[in-house]
Amino acid sequence: MASVTLPQTFEAPATPTTLRLARREQLMIGAHIIAALIALMFGIFMGPFQTFHRSPTFVQYFPTIPIFTFYYQAVTAHGVMNALFFTTFFIIGFSYFVTERTLQRPIKSAAMGWAAFVAMAVGLGMMLFVLLTMPQQSAVLYTFYPPTIAPAMFYIGLVLLALGSWLASANIFLTYRDWKREHPNERVPLAVFALIVNFIVWCVATIGVAIEIVFMLLPASLGILKVTDPQLARTLFWFFGHPLVYFWLLPAYVSWYTMLPRQAGGKLFSEPLARVAFIMFVVFSVPVGVHHQFSDPGISASSKGVQTLLTLIVSIPSFMTAFNVGAALENAARNRGAKTLFDWPFKQKWNDPVVAAQLSGMLLFIAGGFSGLINASAQLNATIHNTSWVPAHFHQTLGGAVTLTYIGILYWLLPAIRGRALFSKKMALAQVFTWLIGMTLFGLAMGEAGLQGVPRRALTSQSPYLSPAGAFWLDVTAVSGIILLISSILLYANIIGTLFFSRRPMPEGEVPIETVSGDRTSPLWFERWGIWLGLLGILLLIAYGPVIAEVLDFQLGWNILRYMPTSNAPMP
């Protein structure tokens, strides 16, 4: 790793070549990570109780499920806290760390960074307030489709989250711009290259949901609009909703590409190939959201065909990642003594929770990725649409690859923030493997239940039309819920232990970051972002132009009355 030389204006860490953080870094990055963990705490424990509530056998013996008995409120809190607030806080905190340490400079503006954090923190506070004090009225689920309308505070909390994230994105863009001006003929290190890609995807994708909330949902909640257009709202949501998955996934790829090879004891197979994969994400990850609407009647078959093609294309950079990172891990295993064709997966550092968490996430991502290819096909999607197959896929990607990789990052970043060693390595390993087992079982059971016709996001445990096979697999999900509940308790026990009870000093270790790009072959025009934004704009016109024209109905649209989640009667 290249030596770390910091500008005079930068408050140097006490030992710059180690993970130890400066006070300023501890405050800024630590605030984001702690806020992320608070959001996750409210969301993660809602998950197991949903599996209990959906299990016919569990409900038979425990008709009044302890702690939480409101299923749809739990689904809403679980989705909003985990998928929106936890991920956004964590990604921005992690991105600040990676940007500063990679480019050897502070972020462009600390004031802008804190303004972004305060906006998002106020948004988190408002969202927690409305979920806790008005759980029935705010039960609009993670997708918040109209005509069901939540209290205005629900949407204002989301607006503040998006506003703060845009400020954070601008801060990282400006930091990169300053670095590029000083290094016009150098390739930015891969980690920051990938983060720029990620925040471009985020800023483009959030335009859709911002329009939906600001011009449709919030005015409807305030009573300014008396009618709404659900299909237009769904289209705007999924313009954001699917690229959101890549916003979660790409920071995990940053760790897999630029940190894990070093942590595992090897080196990346090909940095130019990695850059090509990230460029493909810029161009292809946004124009694919309509595949979530393959069963919507107002969208033509030709538009769905275009979306099928684009969605299958966006799987290519993930296959490239599997090859590139897999080769890096094989290299690490060969350095650790692997000799045969098939022994290298077993020669990894499975006793290191940082490595084991990321490897476990990759295993889950294999299943999640292939199940996603089923969703991507307009024909096959008709079989599993709106069944529990969909959350099976979703949890193997977000709950598997993303969450476990974030946990792996947390196991080295949290001690660096606290300045103390991880409370218990054994507890961390137990947490990782129980999560791997629980999420594998959950994905299997929910997928099988979906193939038996069990709907998603519906409380069917006592429904007369639930088949015996579907009931069996829902009971299995409750077993997975128990395992995941144990894993969640272990995670937070270790977090609390590290923050408040660890007395051992943080072990000295290298920053798992390259400060100079080792890539000498990628063309410099890879960083001419206008090219990729232009291609993205063309694809958006091809993918969404016809769809928007189809869903905009000036005669029959905008005539659906609003409803509160608690009533079958329209809102006045």
Coordinates of C-alpha atoms in Angstrom, one line a residue:
M1 CA 0.0 0.0 0.0
A2 CA 1.2 3.5 -0.8
S3 CA 2.3 5.7 2.0
V4 CA -0.2 8.2 3.3
T5 CA 0.9 11.8 3.0
L6 CA -1.6 14.4 4.1
P7 CA -2.0 18.0 3.1
Q8 CA -1.2 20.6 5.7
T9 CA -4.8 21.6 6.0
F10 CA -5.8 18.0 6.9
E11 CA -6.0 17.1 10.5
A12 CA -3.8 14.0 10.4
P13 CA -4.7 10.9 12.2
A14 CA -2.4 10.0 15.1
T15 CA -1.0 7.2 13.0
P16 CA -1.9 7.8 9.4
T17 CA -1.0 4.4 8.1
T18 CA -3.4 2.7 10.6
L19 CA -7.1 2.6 11.0
R20 CA -7.0 5.1 13.9
L21 CA -9.3 8.0 13.2
A22 CA -8.8 11.7 13.9
R23 CA -11.3 13.4 16.2
R24 CA -12.9 15.1 13.3
E25 CA -13.3 11.8 11.4
Q26 CA -14.7 10.1 14.5
L27 CA -17.4 12.8 14.9
M28 CA -18.5 13.0 11.3
I29 CA -18.2 9.4 10.3
G30 CA -19.2 8.1 13.7
A31 CA -22.4 10.2 13.7
H32 CA -23.5 8.7 10.5
I33 CA -22.7 5.1 11.5
I34 CA -24.5 5.5 14.9
A35 CA -27.6 7.0 13.2
A36 CA -27.5 4.1 10.8
L37 CA -27.4 1.6 13.7
I38 CA -30.3 3.4 15.5
A39 CA -32.4 3.1 12.3
L40 CA -31.4 -0.6 11.9
M41 CA -32.3 -1.4 15.5
F42 CA -35.9 -0.3 14.9
G43 CA -36.1 -2.1 11.6
I44 CA -34.2 -5.3 12.1
F45 CA -36.2 -6.7 15.0
M46 CA -39.4 -6.2 13.1
G47 CA -38.3 -8.9 10.6
P48 CA -38.5 -12.0 12.8
F49 CA -41.8 -11.1 14.2
Q50 CA -43.3 -10.9 10.7
T51 CA -42.2 -14.5 10.1
F52 CA -43.9 -15.5 13.3
H53 CA -47.0 -13.7 12.4
R54 CA -47.2 -15.4 8.9
S55 CA -46.6 -18.9 10.3
P56 CA -49.9 -20.9 10.8
T57 CA -48.5 -23.1 13.5
F58 CA -46.9 -20.3 15.4
V59 CA -50.1 -18.3 15.4
Q60 CA -52.1 -21.4 16.4
Y61 CA -50.0 -21.8 19.6
F62 CA -49.3 -18.1 20.2
P63 CA -52.4 -16.3 19.0
T64 CA -51.3 -13.1 20.6
I65 CA -47.7 -12.7 19.4
P66 CA -45.7 -10.9 22.1
I67 CA -44.0 -7.6 21.6
F68 CA -45.5 -6.7 18.2
T69 CA -49.0 -7.7 17.0
F70 CA -49.5 -5.3 14.1
Y71 CA -48.3 -7.0 11.0
Y72 CA -48.6 -4.2 8.4
Q73 CA -47.1 -1.6 10.8
A74 CA -44.2 -4.0 11.3
V75 CA -43.7 -4.4 7.5
T76 CA -43.7 -0.6 7.1
A77 CA -41.2 0.0 9.9
H78 CA -39.0 -2.9 8.8
G79 CA -38.8 -1.6 5.2
V80 CA -38.5 2.1 5.8
M81 CA -35.9 1.8 8.6
N82 CA -33.8 -0.9 7.0
A83 CA -34.0 -0.1 3.3
L84 CA -34.1 3.7 3.4
F85 CA -32.6 5.2 6.6
F86 CA -30.1 2.6 7.7
T87 CA -28.6 2.2 4.3
T88 CA -28.4 5.9 3.4
F89 CA -26.7 6.9 6.7
F90 CA -24.3 3.9 6.5
I91 CA -23.4 4.5 2.9
I92 CA -22.7 8.2 3.4
G93 CA -20.6 7.6 6.5
F94 CA -18.6 4.9 4.8
S95 CA -18.2 7.0 1.6
Y96 CA -16.8 9.9 3.6
F97 CA -14.2 7.6 5.1
V98 CA -13.3 6.0 1.8
T99 CA -13.1 9.4 0.0
E100 CA -11.0 11.1 2.6
R101 CA -8.6 8.3 3.1
T102 CA -8.3 7.5 -0.6
L103 CA -7.8 11.0 -1.8
Q104 CA -5.9 12.1 1.3
R105 CA -8.0 15.2 1.8
P106 CA -11.0 16.1 3.9
I107 CA -14.4 16.3 2.3
K108 CA -15.0 19.6 0.5
S109 CA -17.1 21.2 3.2
A110 CA -17.5 20.1 6.8
A111 CA -20.3 22.5 7.2
M112 CA -22.1 21.0 4.2
G113 CA -21.5 17.5 5.7
W114 CA -23.0 18.5 9.0
A115 CA -26.0 20.2 7.3
A116 CA -26.6 17.0 5.3
F117 CA -26.4 14.9 8.5
V118 CA -28.8 17.2 10.4
A119 CA -31.3 17.1 7.6
M120 CA -31.2 13.3 7.5
A121 CA -31.3 13.1 11.3
V122 CA -34.3 15.3 11.6
G123 CA -35.9 13.2 8.8
L124 CA -35.1 10.0 10.8
G125 CA -36.6 11.6 14.0
M126 CA -39.8 12.6 12.2
M127 CA -40.1 9.1 10.7
L128 CA -39.6 7.4 14.0
F129 CA -42.1 9.7 15.6
V130 CA -44.8 9.0 13.1
L131 CA -44.2 5.3 13.0
L132 CA -44.2 5.0 16.8
T133 CA -47.1 7.4 17.6
M134 CA -49.3 6.8 14.6
P135 CA -48.5 3.2 13.6
Q136 CA -52.0 2.5 12.1
Q137 CA -52.2 5.7 10.0
S138 CA -48.6 5.4 8.7
A139 CA -48.9 1.7 7.7
V140 CA -48.4 2.4 3.9
L141 CA -45.5 0.0 3.6
Y142 CA -42.0 0.6 2.2
T143 CA -43.4 1.4 -1.3
F144 CA -46.0 3.9 0.0
Y145 CA -48.3 3.4 -3.0
P146 CA -51.3 5.8 -3.3
P147 CA -54.2 5.9 -3.0
T148 CA -53.3 5.0 0.6
I149 CA -52.0 8.1 2.1
A150 CA -49.9 8.5 5.3
P151 CA -49.6 11.5 7.6
A152 CA -47.6 14.4 6.1
M153 CA -44.8 13.9 8.6
F154 CA -44.0 10.5 7.0
Y155 CA -43.3 12.2 3.6
I156 CA -41.5 15.1 5.1
G157 CA -39.1 12.7 6.8
L158 CA -38.4 11.1 3.4
V159 CA -37.9 14.5 1.8
L160 CA -35.3 15.5 4.4
L161 CA -33.5 12.2 3.9
A162 CA -33.3 12.8 0.2
L163 CA -32.3 16.4 0.6
G164 CA -29.5 15.5 3.1
S165 CA -28.3 12.7 0.7
W166 CA -28.1 15.2 -2.2
L167 CA -26.0 17.5 -0.1
A168 CA -23.7 14.6 0.8
S169 CA -23.5 13.6 -2.8
A170 CA -22.5 17.2 -3.8
N171 CA -19.8 17.2 -1.1
I172 CA -18.2 14.0 -2.5
F173 CA -18.5 15.3 -6.1
L174 CA -16.8 18.6 -5.1
T175 CA -14.1 16.7 -3.2
Y176 CA -13.4 14.6 -6.3
R177 CA -13.4 17.6 -8.6
D178 CA -10.7 19.3 -6.4
W179 CA -8.6 16.2 -6.5
K180 CA -9.0 15.8 -10.2
R181 CA -7.9 19.4 -10.8
E182 CA -4.6 18.6 -9.0
H183 CA -4.2 15.3 -10.8
P184 CA -5.5 15.9 -14.3
N185 CA -3.5 13.0 -15.9
E186 CA -4.1 10.4 -13.1
R187 CA -6.8 7.8 -12.7
V188 CA -8.7 8.3 -9.5
P189 CA -8.3 5.2 -7.3
L190 CA -11.0 2.6 -8.0
A191 CA -12.8 3.0 -4.6
V192 CA -13.6 6.7 -5.3
F193 CA -14.4 5.9 -9.0
A194 CA -17.0 3.5 -7.8
L195 CA -18.4 5.9 -5.2
I196 CA -18.8 8.6 -7.9
V197 CA -20.8 6.0 -9.9
N198 CA -22.9 5.2 -6.9
F199 CA -23.9 8.8 -6.1
I200 CA -24.6 9.6 -9.8
V201 CA -27.0 6.6 -9.8
W202 CA -28.6 7.9 -6.6
C203 CA -29.0 11.5 -7.7
V204 CA -30.6 10.5 -11.0
A205 CA -32.8 7.8 -9.5
T206 CA -34.2 10.0 -6.6
I207 CA -35.6 12.5 -9.1
G208 CA -38.5 10.1 -9.7
V209 CA -39.5 9.6 -6.1
A210 CA -38.9 13.3 -5.3
I211 CA -41.5 14.2 -8.0
E212 CA -43.9 11.6 -6.6
I213 CA -43.6 12.8 -3.0
V214 CA -43.4 16.6 -3.5
F215 CA -46.1 16.8 -6.2
M216 CA -48.4 13.9 -5.4
L217 CA -48.2 12.3 -2.0
L218 CA -47.4 15.3 0.3
P219 CA -50.1 17.5 -1.3
A220 CA -52.6 14.6 -1.0
S221 CA -51.7 14.1 2.7
L222 CA -52.1 17.9 3.4
G223 CA -55.5 17.9 1.6
I224 CA -54.3 20.1 -1.2
L225 CA -55.0 17.3 -3.7
K226 CA -58.3 15.3 -3.3
V227 CA -57.5 12.7 -6.0
T228 CA -54.4 11.0 -7.2
D229 CA -53.1 8.7 -9.9
P230 CA -51.8 5.4 -8.5
Q231 CA -50.3 4.1 -11.8
L232 CA -48.2 7.3 -12.4
A233 CA -47.1 7.2 -8.8
R234 CA -46.0 3.5 -9.1
T235 CA -44.0 4.3 -12.2
L236 CA -42.3 7.3 -10.5
F237 CA -41.6 5.1 -7.4
W238 CA -39.9 2.3 -9.4
F239 CA -37.9 4.8 -11.4
F240 CA -36.2 5.2 -8.0
G241 CA -37.0 1.8 -6.4
H242 CA -34.9 -0.5 -8.5
P243 CA -31.8 1.7 -8.9
L244 CA -32.0 2.0 -5.1
V245 CA -30.9 -1.6 -5.0
Y246 CA -27.6 -0.6 -6.7
F247 CA -27.2 2.3 -4.4
W248 CA -27.1 -0.3 -1.6
L249 CA -25.0 -2.8 -3.5
L250 CA -22.2 -0.6 -5.0
P251 CA -20.7 0.3 -1.6
A252 CA -20.5 -3.5 -0.9
Y253 CA -18.8 -3.8 -4.3
V254 CA -16.3 -1.1 -3.2
S255 CA -15.4 -3.3 -0.2
W256 CA -15.3 -6.5 -2.4
Y257 CA -13.1 -4.9 -5.1
T258 CA -10.8 -2.7 -3.1
M259 CA -10.7 -3.9 0.5
L260 CA -11.5 -7.6 0.6
P261 CA -8.6 -8.8 -1.6
R262 CA -6.2 -7.2 0.9
Q263 CA -8.1 -8.4 3.9
A264 CA -8.2 -11.9 2.5
G265 CA -4.5 -11.9 1.7
G266 CA -4.6 -11.5 -2.1
K267 CA -4.9 -8.9 -4.8
L268 CA -7.5 -7.8 -7.3
F269 CA -7.5 -9.7 -10.6
S270 CA -8.2 -6.8 -12.9
E271 CA -8.9 -3.1 -12.0
P272 CA -9.7 -2.1 -15.6
L273 CA -12.4 -4.8 -15.8
A274 CA -13.8 -3.4 -12.5
R275 CA -14.0 0.1 -14.0
V276 CA -15.9 -1.2 -17.0
A277 CA -18.3 -2.9 -14.7
F278 CA -19.0 0.3 -12.7
I279 CA -19.5 2.3 -15.9
M280 CA -22.1 -0.3 -17.0
F281 CA -23.9 0.4 -13.7
V282 CA -24.0 4.1 -14.5
V283 CA -25.6 3.5 -17.9
F284 CA -27.8 0.5 -17.3
S285 CA -28.9 0.5 -13.6
V286 CA -31.5 3.3 -13.7
P287 CA -33.7 2.5 -16.8
V288 CA -34.9 -0.9 -15.5
G289 CA -37.5 -0.2 -12.8
V290 CA -40.5 -1.0 -14.9
H291 CA -39.8 -4.7 -14.5
H292 CA -41.5 -4.3 -11.1
Q293 CA -44.7 -3.4 -13.1
F294 CA -44.8 -6.3 -15.4
S295 CA -48.3 -7.1 -14.2
D296 CA -49.6 -3.5 -14.5
P297 CA -52.2 -3.4 -17.2
G298 CA -51.5 0.1 -18.4
I299 CA -48.0 -0.7 -19.8
S300 CA -47.7 -2.2 -23.2
A301 CA -46.0 -5.5 -24.0
S302 CA -43.4 -3.8 -26.1
S303 CA -42.3 -1.5 -23.2
K304 CA -42.1 -4.6 -21.0
G305 CA -40.0 -6.3 -23.6
V306 CA -37.5 -3.4 -23.6
Q307 CA -37.4 -3.5 -19.8
T308 CA -36.7 -7.3 -19.9
L309 CA -33.7 -6.7 -22.2
L310 CA -32.3 -3.8 -20.1
T311 CA -32.7 -5.7 -16.9
L312 CA -30.9 -8.8 -18.2
I313 CA -28.1 -6.5 -19.5
V314 CA -27.6 -5.0 -16.0
S315 CA -26.9 -8.4 -14.7
I316 CA -23.7 -8.5 -16.8
P317 CA -21.6 -6.2 -14.5
S318 CA -22.5 -8.4 -11.6
F319 CA -21.3 -11.5 -13.4
M320 CA -18.1 -9.5 -14.2
T321 CA -17.8 -8.8 -10.5
A322 CA -18.2 -12.4 -9.6
F323 CA -15.4 -13.4 -12.0
N324 CA -13.1 -10.6 -10.9
V325 CA -13.6 -10.8 -7.2
G326 CA -13.7 -14.6 -7.3
A327 CA -10.2 -14.6 -9.0
A328 CA -8.9 -12.3 -6.3
L329 CA -10.2 -14.7 -3.6
E330 CA -8.6 -17.6 -5.4
N331 CA -5.3 -15.7 -5.5
A332 CA -5.6 -15.1 -1.7
A333 CA -6.3 -18.8 -1.1
R334 CA -3.3 -19.9 -3.2
N335 CA -1.2 -17.6 -1.1
R336 CA -2.6 -19.5 1.9
G337 CA -1.7 -22.9 0.6
A338 CA -4.6 -23.9 -1.7
K339 CA -3.4 -26.5 -4.2
T340 CA -6.3 -28.1 -6.0
L341 CA -9.1 -26.9 -8.3
F342 CA -11.8 -26.9 -5.6
D343 CA -10.0 -26.3 -2.3
W344 CA -9.6 -22.6 -2.5
P345 CA -13.0 -21.6 -1.1
F346 CA -12.1 -23.6 2.0
K347 CA -8.7 -21.8 2.4
Q348 CA -10.3 -18.4 3.0
K349 CA -10.1 -16.6 6.3
W350 CA -13.3 -18.0 7.6
N351 CA -12.2 -17.4 11.2
D352 CA -12.0 -13.6 10.6
P353 CA -15.5 -12.0 11.0
V354 CA -14.6 -9.2 8.6
V355 CA -13.8 -11.6 5.8
A356 CA -16.3 -14.3 6.8
A357 CA -19.2 -11.7 6.7
Q358 CA -18.4 -10.6 3.2
L359 CA -17.9 -14.2 1.9
S360 CA -21.2 -15.2 3.4
G361 CA -22.8 -12.2 1.8
M362 CA -21.4 -13.3 -1.6
L363 CA -22.8 -16.9 -1.1
L364 CA -26.3 -15.4 -0.5
F365 CA -25.9 -13.1 -3.4
I366 CA -25.5 -16.1 -5.8
A367 CA -29.0 -17.3 -4.9
G368 CA -30.3 -13.7 -4.9
G369 CA -28.8 -12.9 -8.2
F370 CA -30.2 -15.9 -10.1
S371 CA -33.6 -15.5 -8.5
G372 CA -33.5 -11.9 -9.8
L373 CA -33.1 -13.1 -13.3
I374 CA -36.5 -14.9 -13.0
N375 CA -38.0 -11.5 -11.9
A376 CA -36.4 -9.8 -14.9
S377 CA -38.2 -11.9 -17.5
A378 CA -41.6 -10.6 -18.3
Q379 CA -42.9 -14.1 -19.0
L380 CA -41.5 -15.8 -15.9
N381 CA -42.3 -12.8 -13.8
A382 CA -46.0 -13.5 -14.3
T383 CA -45.6 -16.7 -12.4
I384 CA -44.0 -15.3 -9.3
H385 CA -45.2 -11.6 -9.3
N386 CA -46.5 -10.4 -5.9
T387 CA -45.7 -13.8 -4.3
S388 CA -43.3 -14.4 -1.5
W389 CA -40.7 -15.3 -4.1
V390 CA -40.1 -11.5 -4.4
P391 CA -39.1 -10.8 -0.8
A392 CA -37.0 -14.1 -0.9
H393 CA -35.0 -12.6 -3.7
F394 CA -34.9 -9.2 -2.1
H395 CA -33.7 -10.5 1.3
Q396 CA -30.9 -12.6 -0.3
T397 CA -29.6 -9.4 -1.9
L398 CA -30.3 -6.7 0.6
G399 CA -30.5 -8.9 3.7
G400 CA -27.6 -11.1 2.4
A401 CA -25.0 -9.5 0.3
V402 CA -25.5 -5.9 1.3
T403 CA -26.3 -6.3 5.0
L404 CA -23.5 -8.9 5.7
T405 CA -21.0 -6.8 3.8
Y406 CA -22.0 -3.7 5.8
I407 CA -21.6 -5.8 9.0
G408 CA -18.2 -6.9 7.8
I409 CA -17.2 -3.3 7.3
L410 CA -18.8 -2.4 10.7
Y411 CA -16.5 -5.0 12.4
W412 CA -13.4 -2.9 11.5
L413 CA -14.9 0.6 11.2
L414 CA -16.8 0.7 14.5
P415 CA -13.6 -0.1 16.6
A416 CA -11.8 2.6 14.6
I417 CA -14.5 5.1 15.5
R418 CA -14.6 4.1 19.1
G419 CA -10.8 3.6 19.4
R420 CA -11.3 0.3 21.1
A421 CA -11.1 -3.3 20.0
L422 CA -14.1 -5.2 18.8
F423 CA -15.9 -6.5 21.9
S424 CA -15.9 -10.2 20.9
K425 CA -14.5 -11.8 17.8
K426 CA -16.2 -15.1 18.7
M427 CA -19.6 -13.4 19.1
A428 CA -19.1 -11.7 15.7
L429 CA -18.3 -15.0 14.0
A430 CA -21.4 -16.6 15.6
Q431 CA -23.5 -13.7 14.4
V432 CA -22.2 -14.0 10.9
F433 CA -22.8 -17.7 10.6
T434 CA -26.3 -17.6 12.3
W435 CA -27.2 -14.8 9.8
L436 CA -26.0 -16.9 6.9
I437 CA -27.9 -20.0 8.0
G438 CA -31.1 -18.0 8.9
M439 CA -31.1 -16.0 5.7
T440 CA -30.4 -19.0 3.5
L441 CA -33.3 -20.8 5.2
F442 CA -35.5 -17.7 4.9
G443 CA -34.8 -17.3 1.2
L444 CA -35.4 -21.0 0.5
A445 CA -38.7 -21.1 2.4
M446 CA -40.1 -17.8 1.1
G447 CA -39.2 -18.8 -2.5
E448 CA -40.9 -22.2 -2.1
A449 CA -43.9 -20.6 -0.5
G450 CA -44.1 -18.1 -3.5
L451 CA -44.1 -21.0 -5.9
Q452 CA -47.0 -22.4 -3.9
G453 CA -48.9 -19.1 -4.6
V454 CA -48.4 -17.5 -1.1
P455 CA -48.7 -13.7 -1.6
R456 CA -46.1 -11.3 -0.3
R457 CA -46.8 -8.6 2.2
A458 CA -50.1 -10.3 3.2
L459 CA -51.2 -11.8 6.5
T460 CA -52.3 -15.2 5.2
S461 CA -51.5 -17.4 8.2
Q462 CA -55.2 -18.1 8.9
S463 CA -56.5 -17.8 5.4
P464 CA -58.7 -20.7 4.3
Y465 CA -57.2 -20.7 0.8
L466 CA -53.6 -21.3 2.1
S467 CA -52.4 -24.6 0.7
P468 CA -50.8 -27.2 3.1
A469 CA -47.5 -26.8 1.2
G470 CA -47.6 -23.1 1.5
A471 CA -48.4 -23.4 5.2
F472 CA -45.4 -25.7 5.7
W473 CA -43.0 -23.2 4.1
L474 CA -44.4 -20.3 6.1
D475 CA -43.7 -22.4 9.2
V476 CA -40.2 -22.9 8.0
T477 CA -39.8 -19.1 7.7
A478 CA -40.7 -18.8 11.4
V479 CA -37.7 -21.1 12.1
S480 CA -35.5 -18.9 10.1
G481 CA -36.9 -15.9 12.0
I482 CA -35.8 -17.4 15.3
I483 CA -32.3 -17.9 13.9
L484 CA -32.2 -14.4 12.5
L485 CA -33.5 -13.0 15.8
I486 CA -30.6 -14.7 17.6
S487 CA -28.2 -13.2 15.1
S488 CA -29.6 -9.7 15.5
I489 CA -29.2 -9.9 19.3
L490 CA -25.6 -11.0 18.9
L491 CA -25.0 -8.1 16.5
Y492 CA -26.3 -5.5 18.9
A493 CA -24.7 -7.1 21.9
N494 CA -21.3 -6.8 20.1
I495 CA -22.1 -3.2 19.0
I496 CA -23.0 -2.1 22.6
G497 CA -20.1 -4.0 24.0
T498 CA -17.7 -2.3 21.6
L499 CA -19.1 1.2 22.3
F500 CA -19.4 1.0 26.1
F501 CA -17.6 -2.0 27.5
S502 CA -14.5 -2.8 25.4
R503 CA -11.4 -1.9 27.3
R504 CA -8.7 -3.3 25.0
P505 CA -7.1 -0.8 22.7
M506 CA -7.8 -1.1 19.0
P507 CA -5.2 -3.3 17.4
E508 CA -2.9 -1.5 15.0
G509 CA -3.7 -2.3 11.4
E510 CA -3.3 -0.9 7.9
V511 CA -6.1 1.1 6.3
P512 CA -7.6 -1.3 3.7
I513 CA -7.4 1.4 1.0
E514 CA -5.2 2.2 -1.9
T515 CA -4.3 5.9 -2.2
V516 CA -2.8 5.5 -5.7
S517 CA -4.5 3.7 -8.5
G518 CA -2.6 0.7 -9.7
D519 CA -4.4 0.8 -13.0
R520 CA -2.1 1.9 -15.9
T521 CA -4.2 0.8 -18.8
S522 CA -7.7 2.2 -18.5
P523 CA -8.3 5.2 -20.7
L524 CA -8.5 8.5 -18.9
W525 CA -11.8 9.3 -20.7
F526 CA -13.5 6.7 -18.5
E527 CA -13.7 9.7 -16.1
R528 CA -15.5 11.9 -18.6
W529 CA -18.8 11.5 -16.8
G530 CA -20.7 13.5 -19.3
I531 CA -20.4 10.6 -21.8
W532 CA -22.0 8.2 -19.5
L533 CA -24.7 10.6 -18.4
G534 CA -25.5 11.3 -22.1
L535 CA -25.8 7.5 -22.7
L536 CA -28.0 7.2 -19.6
G537 CA -30.2 10.0 -20.8
I538 CA -30.7 8.3 -24.2
L539 CA -31.6 5.0 -22.6
L540 CA -34.0 6.7 -20.2
L541 CA -35.8 8.2 -23.1
I542 CA -36.0 4.8 -24.8
A543 CA -37.0 3.0 -21.7
Y544 CA -39.3 5.5 -20.0
G545 CA -40.5 7.8 -22.8
P546 CA -43.2 5.3 -24.0
V547 CA -44.0 4.1 -20.5
I548 CA -44.7 7.7 -19.2
A549 CA -46.8 8.3 -22.3
E550 CA -48.8 5.1 -21.6
V551 CA -49.5 5.7 -17.9
L552 CA -50.4 9.4 -18.3
D553 CA -54.1 9.3 -18.8
F554 CA -55.6 12.8 -18.8
Q555 CA -59.2 11.5 -18.9
L556 CA -59.2 8.6 -16.5
G557 CA -56.0 9.4 -14.5
W558 CA -56.0 11.6 -11.5
N559 CA -59.4 10.6 -10.4
I560 CA -58.8 8.1 -7.7
L561 CA -59.9 9.2 -4.2
R562 CA -57.4 9.0 -1.3
Y563 CA -57.7 6.5 1.6
M564 CA -56.2 6.3 5.0
P565 CA -54.7 2.9 5.9
T566 CA -57.2 2.7 8.8
S567 CA -60.4 3.2 6.8
N568 CA -62.3 1.9 3.8
A569 CA -64.0 5.2 3.4
P570 CA -62.3 7.9 1.2
M571 CA -60.6 10.7 2.9
P572 CA -62.7 13.9 2.9

